[in-house]
mmCIF file of C-alpha atoms in Angstrom:
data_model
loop_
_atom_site.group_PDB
_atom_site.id
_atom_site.type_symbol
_atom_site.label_atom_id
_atom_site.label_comp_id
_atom_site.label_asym_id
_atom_site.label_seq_id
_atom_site.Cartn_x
_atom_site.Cartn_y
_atom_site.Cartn_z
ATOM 1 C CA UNK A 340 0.000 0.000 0.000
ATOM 2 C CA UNK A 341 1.432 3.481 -0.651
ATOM 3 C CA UNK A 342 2.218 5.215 2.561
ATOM 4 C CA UNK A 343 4.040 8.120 4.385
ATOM 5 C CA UNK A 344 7.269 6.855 6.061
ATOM 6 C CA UNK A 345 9.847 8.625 8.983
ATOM 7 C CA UNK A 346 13.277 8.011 9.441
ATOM 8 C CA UNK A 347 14.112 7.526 12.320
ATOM 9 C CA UNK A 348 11.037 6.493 14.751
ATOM 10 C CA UNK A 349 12.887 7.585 17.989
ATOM 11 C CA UNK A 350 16.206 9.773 18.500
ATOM 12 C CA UNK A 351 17.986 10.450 21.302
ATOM 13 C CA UNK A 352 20.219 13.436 21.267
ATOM 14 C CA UNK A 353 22.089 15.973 22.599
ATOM 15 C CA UNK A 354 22.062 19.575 23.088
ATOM 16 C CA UNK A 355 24.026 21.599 20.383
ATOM 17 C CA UNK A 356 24.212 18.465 17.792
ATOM 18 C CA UNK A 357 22.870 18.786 14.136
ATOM 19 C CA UNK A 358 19.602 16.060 13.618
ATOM 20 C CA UNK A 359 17.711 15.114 10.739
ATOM 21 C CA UNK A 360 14.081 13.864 10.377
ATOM 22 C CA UNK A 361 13.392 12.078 7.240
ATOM 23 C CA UNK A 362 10.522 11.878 5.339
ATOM 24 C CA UNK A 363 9.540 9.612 2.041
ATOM 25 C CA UNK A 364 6.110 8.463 0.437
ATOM 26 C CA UNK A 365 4.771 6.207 -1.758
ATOM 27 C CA UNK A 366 1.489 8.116 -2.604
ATOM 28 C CA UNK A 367 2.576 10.383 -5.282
ATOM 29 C CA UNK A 368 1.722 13.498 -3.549
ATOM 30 C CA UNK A 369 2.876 16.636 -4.440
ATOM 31 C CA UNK A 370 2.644 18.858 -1.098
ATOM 32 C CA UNK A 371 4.225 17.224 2.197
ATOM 33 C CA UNK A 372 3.868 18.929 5.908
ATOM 34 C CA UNK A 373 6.223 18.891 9.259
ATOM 35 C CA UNK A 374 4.454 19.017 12.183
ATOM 36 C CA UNK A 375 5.163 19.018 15.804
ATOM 37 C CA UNK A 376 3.309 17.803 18.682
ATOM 38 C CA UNK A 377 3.277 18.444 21.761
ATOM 39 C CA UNK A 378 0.836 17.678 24.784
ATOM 40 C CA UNK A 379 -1.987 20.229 25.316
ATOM 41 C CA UNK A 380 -1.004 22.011 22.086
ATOM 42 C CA UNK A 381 -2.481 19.908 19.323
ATOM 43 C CA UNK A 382 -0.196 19.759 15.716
ATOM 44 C CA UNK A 383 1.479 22.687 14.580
ATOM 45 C CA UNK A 384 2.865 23.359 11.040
ATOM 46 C CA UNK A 385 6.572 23.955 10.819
ATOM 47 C CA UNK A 386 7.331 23.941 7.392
ATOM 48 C CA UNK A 387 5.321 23.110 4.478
ATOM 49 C CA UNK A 388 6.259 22.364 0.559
ATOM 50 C CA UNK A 389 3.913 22.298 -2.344
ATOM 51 C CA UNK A 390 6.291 21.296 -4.796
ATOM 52 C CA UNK A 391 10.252 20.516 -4.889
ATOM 53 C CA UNK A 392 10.722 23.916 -5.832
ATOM 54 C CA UNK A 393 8.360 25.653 -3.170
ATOM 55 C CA UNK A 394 9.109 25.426 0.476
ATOM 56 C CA UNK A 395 7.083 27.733 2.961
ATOM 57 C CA UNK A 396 7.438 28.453 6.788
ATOM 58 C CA UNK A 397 4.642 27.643 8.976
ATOM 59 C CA UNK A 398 3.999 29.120 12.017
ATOM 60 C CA UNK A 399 6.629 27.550 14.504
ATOM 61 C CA UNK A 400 9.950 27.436 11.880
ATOM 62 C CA UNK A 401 12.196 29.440 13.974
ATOM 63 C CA UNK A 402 15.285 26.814 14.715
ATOM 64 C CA UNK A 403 14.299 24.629 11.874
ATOM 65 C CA UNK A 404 14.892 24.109 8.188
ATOM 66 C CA UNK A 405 13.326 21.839 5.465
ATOM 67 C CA UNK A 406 15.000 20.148 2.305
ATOM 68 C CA UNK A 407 12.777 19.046 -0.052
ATOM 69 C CA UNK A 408 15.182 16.517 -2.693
ATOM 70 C CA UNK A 409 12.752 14.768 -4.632
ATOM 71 C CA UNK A 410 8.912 14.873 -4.976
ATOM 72 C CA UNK A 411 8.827 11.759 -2.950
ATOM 73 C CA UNK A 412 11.174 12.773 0.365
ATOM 74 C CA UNK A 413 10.967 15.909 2.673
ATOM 75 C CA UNK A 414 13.616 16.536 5.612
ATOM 76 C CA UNK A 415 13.321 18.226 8.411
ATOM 77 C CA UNK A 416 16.481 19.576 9.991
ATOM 78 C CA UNK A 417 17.451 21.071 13.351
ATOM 79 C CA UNK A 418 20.964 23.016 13.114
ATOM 80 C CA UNK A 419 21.252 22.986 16.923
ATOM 81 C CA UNK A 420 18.636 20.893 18.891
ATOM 82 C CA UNK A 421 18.113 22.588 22.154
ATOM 83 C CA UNK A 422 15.574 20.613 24.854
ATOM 84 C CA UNK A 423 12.193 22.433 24.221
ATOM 85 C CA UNK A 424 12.781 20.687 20.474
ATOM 86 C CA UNK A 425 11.631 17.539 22.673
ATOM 87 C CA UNK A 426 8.575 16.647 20.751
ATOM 88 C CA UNK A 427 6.834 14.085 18.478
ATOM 89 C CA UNK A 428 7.240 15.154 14.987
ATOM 90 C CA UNK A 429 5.302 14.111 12.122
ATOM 91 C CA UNK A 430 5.022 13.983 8.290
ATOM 92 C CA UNK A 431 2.108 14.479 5.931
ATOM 93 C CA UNK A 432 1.112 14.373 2.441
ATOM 94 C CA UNK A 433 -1.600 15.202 0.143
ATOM 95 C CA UNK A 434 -1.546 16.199 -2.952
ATOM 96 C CA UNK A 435 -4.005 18.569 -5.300
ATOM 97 C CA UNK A 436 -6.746 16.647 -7.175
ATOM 98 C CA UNK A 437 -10.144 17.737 -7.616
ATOM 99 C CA UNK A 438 -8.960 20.913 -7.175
ATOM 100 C CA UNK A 439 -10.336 21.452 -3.756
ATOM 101 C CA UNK A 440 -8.091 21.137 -0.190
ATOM 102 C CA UNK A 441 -7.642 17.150 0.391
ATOM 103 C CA UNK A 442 -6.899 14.948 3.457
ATOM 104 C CA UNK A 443 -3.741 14.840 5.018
ATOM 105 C CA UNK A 444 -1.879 11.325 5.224
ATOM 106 C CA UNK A 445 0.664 11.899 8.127
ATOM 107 C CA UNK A 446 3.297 9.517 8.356
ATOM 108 C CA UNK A 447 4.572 7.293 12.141
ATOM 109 C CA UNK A 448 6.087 9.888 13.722
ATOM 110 C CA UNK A 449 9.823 10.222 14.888
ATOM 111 C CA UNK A 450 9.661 10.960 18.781
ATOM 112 C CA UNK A 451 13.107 13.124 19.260
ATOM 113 C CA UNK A 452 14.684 13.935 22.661
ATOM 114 C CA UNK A 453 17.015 16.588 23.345
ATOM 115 C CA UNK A 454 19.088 16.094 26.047
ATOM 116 C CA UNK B 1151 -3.478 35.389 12.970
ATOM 117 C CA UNK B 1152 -5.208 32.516 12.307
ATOM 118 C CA UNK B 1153 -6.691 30.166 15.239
ATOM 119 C CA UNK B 1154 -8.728 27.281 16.067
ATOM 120 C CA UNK B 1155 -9.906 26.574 19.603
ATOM 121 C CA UNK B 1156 -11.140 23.376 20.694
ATOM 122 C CA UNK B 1157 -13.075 22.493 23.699
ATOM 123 C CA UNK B 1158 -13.212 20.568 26.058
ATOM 124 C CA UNK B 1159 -9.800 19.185 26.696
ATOM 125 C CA UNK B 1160 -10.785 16.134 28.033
ATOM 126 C CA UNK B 1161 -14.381 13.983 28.140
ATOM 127 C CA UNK B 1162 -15.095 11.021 30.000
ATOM 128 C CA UNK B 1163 -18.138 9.209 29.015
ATOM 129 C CA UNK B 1164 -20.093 5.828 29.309
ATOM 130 C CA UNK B 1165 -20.129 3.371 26.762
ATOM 131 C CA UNK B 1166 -23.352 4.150 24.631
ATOM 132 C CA UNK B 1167 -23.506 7.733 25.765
ATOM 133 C CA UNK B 1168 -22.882 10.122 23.361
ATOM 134 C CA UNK B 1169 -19.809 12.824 22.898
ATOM 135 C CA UNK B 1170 -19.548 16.209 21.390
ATOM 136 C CA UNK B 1171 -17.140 18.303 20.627
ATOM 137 C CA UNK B 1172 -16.428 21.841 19.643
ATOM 138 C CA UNK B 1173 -14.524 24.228 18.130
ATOM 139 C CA UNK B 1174 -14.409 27.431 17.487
ATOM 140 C CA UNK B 1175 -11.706 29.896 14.714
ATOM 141 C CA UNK B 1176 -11.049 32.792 13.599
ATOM 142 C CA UNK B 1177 -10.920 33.142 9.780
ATOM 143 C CA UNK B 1178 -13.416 34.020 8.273
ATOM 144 C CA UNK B 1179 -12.022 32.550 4.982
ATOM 145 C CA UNK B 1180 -11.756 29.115 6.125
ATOM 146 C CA UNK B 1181 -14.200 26.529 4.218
ATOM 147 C CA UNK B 1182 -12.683 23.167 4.467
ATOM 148 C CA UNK B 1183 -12.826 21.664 8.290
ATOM 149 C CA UNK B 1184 -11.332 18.046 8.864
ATOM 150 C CA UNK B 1185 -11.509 15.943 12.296
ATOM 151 C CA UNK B 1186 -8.748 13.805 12.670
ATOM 152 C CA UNK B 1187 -8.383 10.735 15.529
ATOM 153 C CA UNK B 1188 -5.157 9.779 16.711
ATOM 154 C CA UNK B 1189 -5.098 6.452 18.741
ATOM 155 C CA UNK B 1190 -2.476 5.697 21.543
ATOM 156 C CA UNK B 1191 0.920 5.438 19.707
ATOM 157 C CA UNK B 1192 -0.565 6.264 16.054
ATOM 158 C CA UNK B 1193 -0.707 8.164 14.085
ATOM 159 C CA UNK B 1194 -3.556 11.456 13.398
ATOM 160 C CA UNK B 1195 -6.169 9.843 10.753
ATOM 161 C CA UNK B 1196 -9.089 11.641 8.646
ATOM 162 C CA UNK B 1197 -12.141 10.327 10.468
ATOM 163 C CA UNK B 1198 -14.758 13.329 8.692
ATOM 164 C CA UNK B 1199 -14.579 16.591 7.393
ATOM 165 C CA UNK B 1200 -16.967 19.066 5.985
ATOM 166 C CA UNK B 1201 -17.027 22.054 3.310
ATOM 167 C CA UNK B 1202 -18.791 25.324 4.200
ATOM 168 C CA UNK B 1203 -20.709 24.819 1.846
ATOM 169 C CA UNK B 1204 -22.975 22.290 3.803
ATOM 170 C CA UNK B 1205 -23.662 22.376 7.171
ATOM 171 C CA UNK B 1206 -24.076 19.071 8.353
ATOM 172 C CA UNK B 1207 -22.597 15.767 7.600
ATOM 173 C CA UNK B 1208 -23.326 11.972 8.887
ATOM 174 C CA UNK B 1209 -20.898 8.601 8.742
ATOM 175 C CA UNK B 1210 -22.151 6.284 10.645
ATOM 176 C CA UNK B 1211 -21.950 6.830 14.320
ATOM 177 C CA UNK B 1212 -20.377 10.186 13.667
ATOM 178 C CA UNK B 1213 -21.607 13.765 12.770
ATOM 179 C CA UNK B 1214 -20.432 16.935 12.089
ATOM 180 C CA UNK B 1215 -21.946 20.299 11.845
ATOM 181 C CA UNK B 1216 -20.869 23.647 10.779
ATOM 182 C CA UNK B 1217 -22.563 27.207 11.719
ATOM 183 C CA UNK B 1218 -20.028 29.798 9.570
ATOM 184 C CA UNK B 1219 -21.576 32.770 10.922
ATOM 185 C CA UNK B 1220 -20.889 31.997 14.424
ATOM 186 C CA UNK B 1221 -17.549 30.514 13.721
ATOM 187 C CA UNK B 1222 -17.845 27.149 14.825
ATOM 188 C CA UNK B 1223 -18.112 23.672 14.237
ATOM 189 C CA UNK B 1224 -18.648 20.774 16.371
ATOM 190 C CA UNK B 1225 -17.980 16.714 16.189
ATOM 191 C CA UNK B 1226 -20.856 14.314 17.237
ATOM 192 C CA UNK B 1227 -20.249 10.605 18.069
ATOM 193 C CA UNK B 1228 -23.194 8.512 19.033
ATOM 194 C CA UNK B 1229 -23.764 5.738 20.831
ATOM 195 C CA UNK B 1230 -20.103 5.496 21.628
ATOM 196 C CA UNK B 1231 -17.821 2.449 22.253
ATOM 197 C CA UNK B 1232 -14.362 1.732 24.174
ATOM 198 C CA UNK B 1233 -12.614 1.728 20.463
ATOM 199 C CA UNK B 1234 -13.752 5.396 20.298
ATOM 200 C CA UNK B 1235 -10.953 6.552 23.216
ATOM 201 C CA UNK B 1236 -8.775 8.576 20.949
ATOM 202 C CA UNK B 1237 -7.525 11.885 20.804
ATOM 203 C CA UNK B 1238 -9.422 13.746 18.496
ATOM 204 C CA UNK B 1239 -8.467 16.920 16.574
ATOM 205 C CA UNK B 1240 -10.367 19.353 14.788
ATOM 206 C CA UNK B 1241 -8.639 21.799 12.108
ATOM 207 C CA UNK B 1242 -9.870 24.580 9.560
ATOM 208 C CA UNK B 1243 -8.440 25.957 6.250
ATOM 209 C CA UNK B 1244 -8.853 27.868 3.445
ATOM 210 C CA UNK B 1245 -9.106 26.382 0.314
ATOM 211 C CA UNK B 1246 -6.612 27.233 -2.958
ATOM 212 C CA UNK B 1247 -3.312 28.564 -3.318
ATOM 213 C CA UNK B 1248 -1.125 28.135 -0.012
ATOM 214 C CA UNK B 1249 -4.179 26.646 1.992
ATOM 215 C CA UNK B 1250 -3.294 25.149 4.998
ATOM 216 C CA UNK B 1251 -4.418 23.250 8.206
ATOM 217 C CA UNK B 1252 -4.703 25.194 11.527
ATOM 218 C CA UNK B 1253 -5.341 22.601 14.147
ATOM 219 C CA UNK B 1254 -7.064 22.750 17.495
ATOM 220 C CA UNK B 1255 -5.050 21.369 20.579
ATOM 221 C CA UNK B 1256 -6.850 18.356 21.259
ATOM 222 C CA UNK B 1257 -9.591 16.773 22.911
ATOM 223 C CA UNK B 1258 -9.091 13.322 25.115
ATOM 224 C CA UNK B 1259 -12.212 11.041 25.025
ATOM 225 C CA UNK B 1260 -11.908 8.313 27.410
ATOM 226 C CA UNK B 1261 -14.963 5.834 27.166
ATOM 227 C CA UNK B 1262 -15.699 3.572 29.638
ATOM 228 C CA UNK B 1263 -17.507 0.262 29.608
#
């Protein structure tokens, strides 16, 4: 079945290092999503790319950046993890047919903790 | 800017009662409004969404309705049963050009035989 996958599912890290969140799927989707999620606060849009050539900052970027290398895979990166990055980040697709806003396929979910 | 606020937080209800929950945002330009479950350990799933330009929709066991001019929408599940303890998220967007989803924070439903 095509899916949403995330590389890796849990990281453990340190304060200061350089991390990256992987993201591939098998739908054929053109517009893929970061999230993160935390408790009480619901999802909330990081970054967001509607094509390989378009990448847009949601509304909590600040400390993050976003690679997008192939219709298929979208990376999430953080330069210098610092502990309130401790969070459960997710993926999601969905793409533009029927010209009307479409469902979002979110992928696993990497859990990451900053140390 | 743009916000969706979801209430209440958490509900605890008997098996075969029913659940509602609301939510409430700000644009005035959204028209597309999803509700998404996410079980323990999974991942957020499409359970039901709606388009402004109806204002109520029925799957099953679940419902949702939409008043635009007050600004709010609200998920119904009937008769409800243990599998229904989820989270449960409800999110709003415009439709077109950089549309995107502004979630709520959350609701816990905890059903209990």
């Amino acid at each position: 079945d095509a899916d949403v996958t995330q590389t890796p599912r849990n990281r453990i890290t340190k304060t200061g290092k350089r991390i990256m969140l992987e993201c591939s799927q098998t739908k054929g989707h053109d517009r893929m999503y970061w999230y993160r999620q935390d408790p009480g606060l619901g999802l909330r849009l990081i970054y967001y790319s509607f094509d390989v050539k378009d990448i847009n900052k949601g509304e909590i970027s600040d400390g993050y950046s976003v690679s997008r290398q192939a219709q298929a895979k979208f990376s999430l990166s953080l330069e210098s993890a610092i502990p309130n990055q401790t969070a459960l980040y997710f993926c999601a697709t969905s793409d533009t047919s029927g010209g009307f806003y479409n469902e979002q396929f979110f992928g696993p979910g990497t859990r990451l903790t900053v140390l | 800017g743009e916000n969706v606020e979801q209430h209440p937080s958490t509900l605890s209800v008997q098996e075969g009662d029913s659940a509602v929950i609301k939510c409430t945002y700000s644009d005035s330009a959204s028209n597309y409004f999803p509700w998404y479950k996410q079980e323990l350990g999974k991942r957020p799933q499409l359970i039901i969404d709606i388009r402004s330009n109806v204002g109520e929709k029925k799957d099953q066991r679940i419902a949702v309705t939409l008043n635009k001019t007050a600004k709010h929408f609200s998920l119904h599940i009937t008769e409800t049963q243990p599998e229904d303890s989820a989270v449960y998220f409800c999110a709003a967007s415009r439709s077109g050009g950089y549309n995107k989803l502004i979630f709520g924070a959350g609701t816990r439903l905890a059903v209990h035989p």
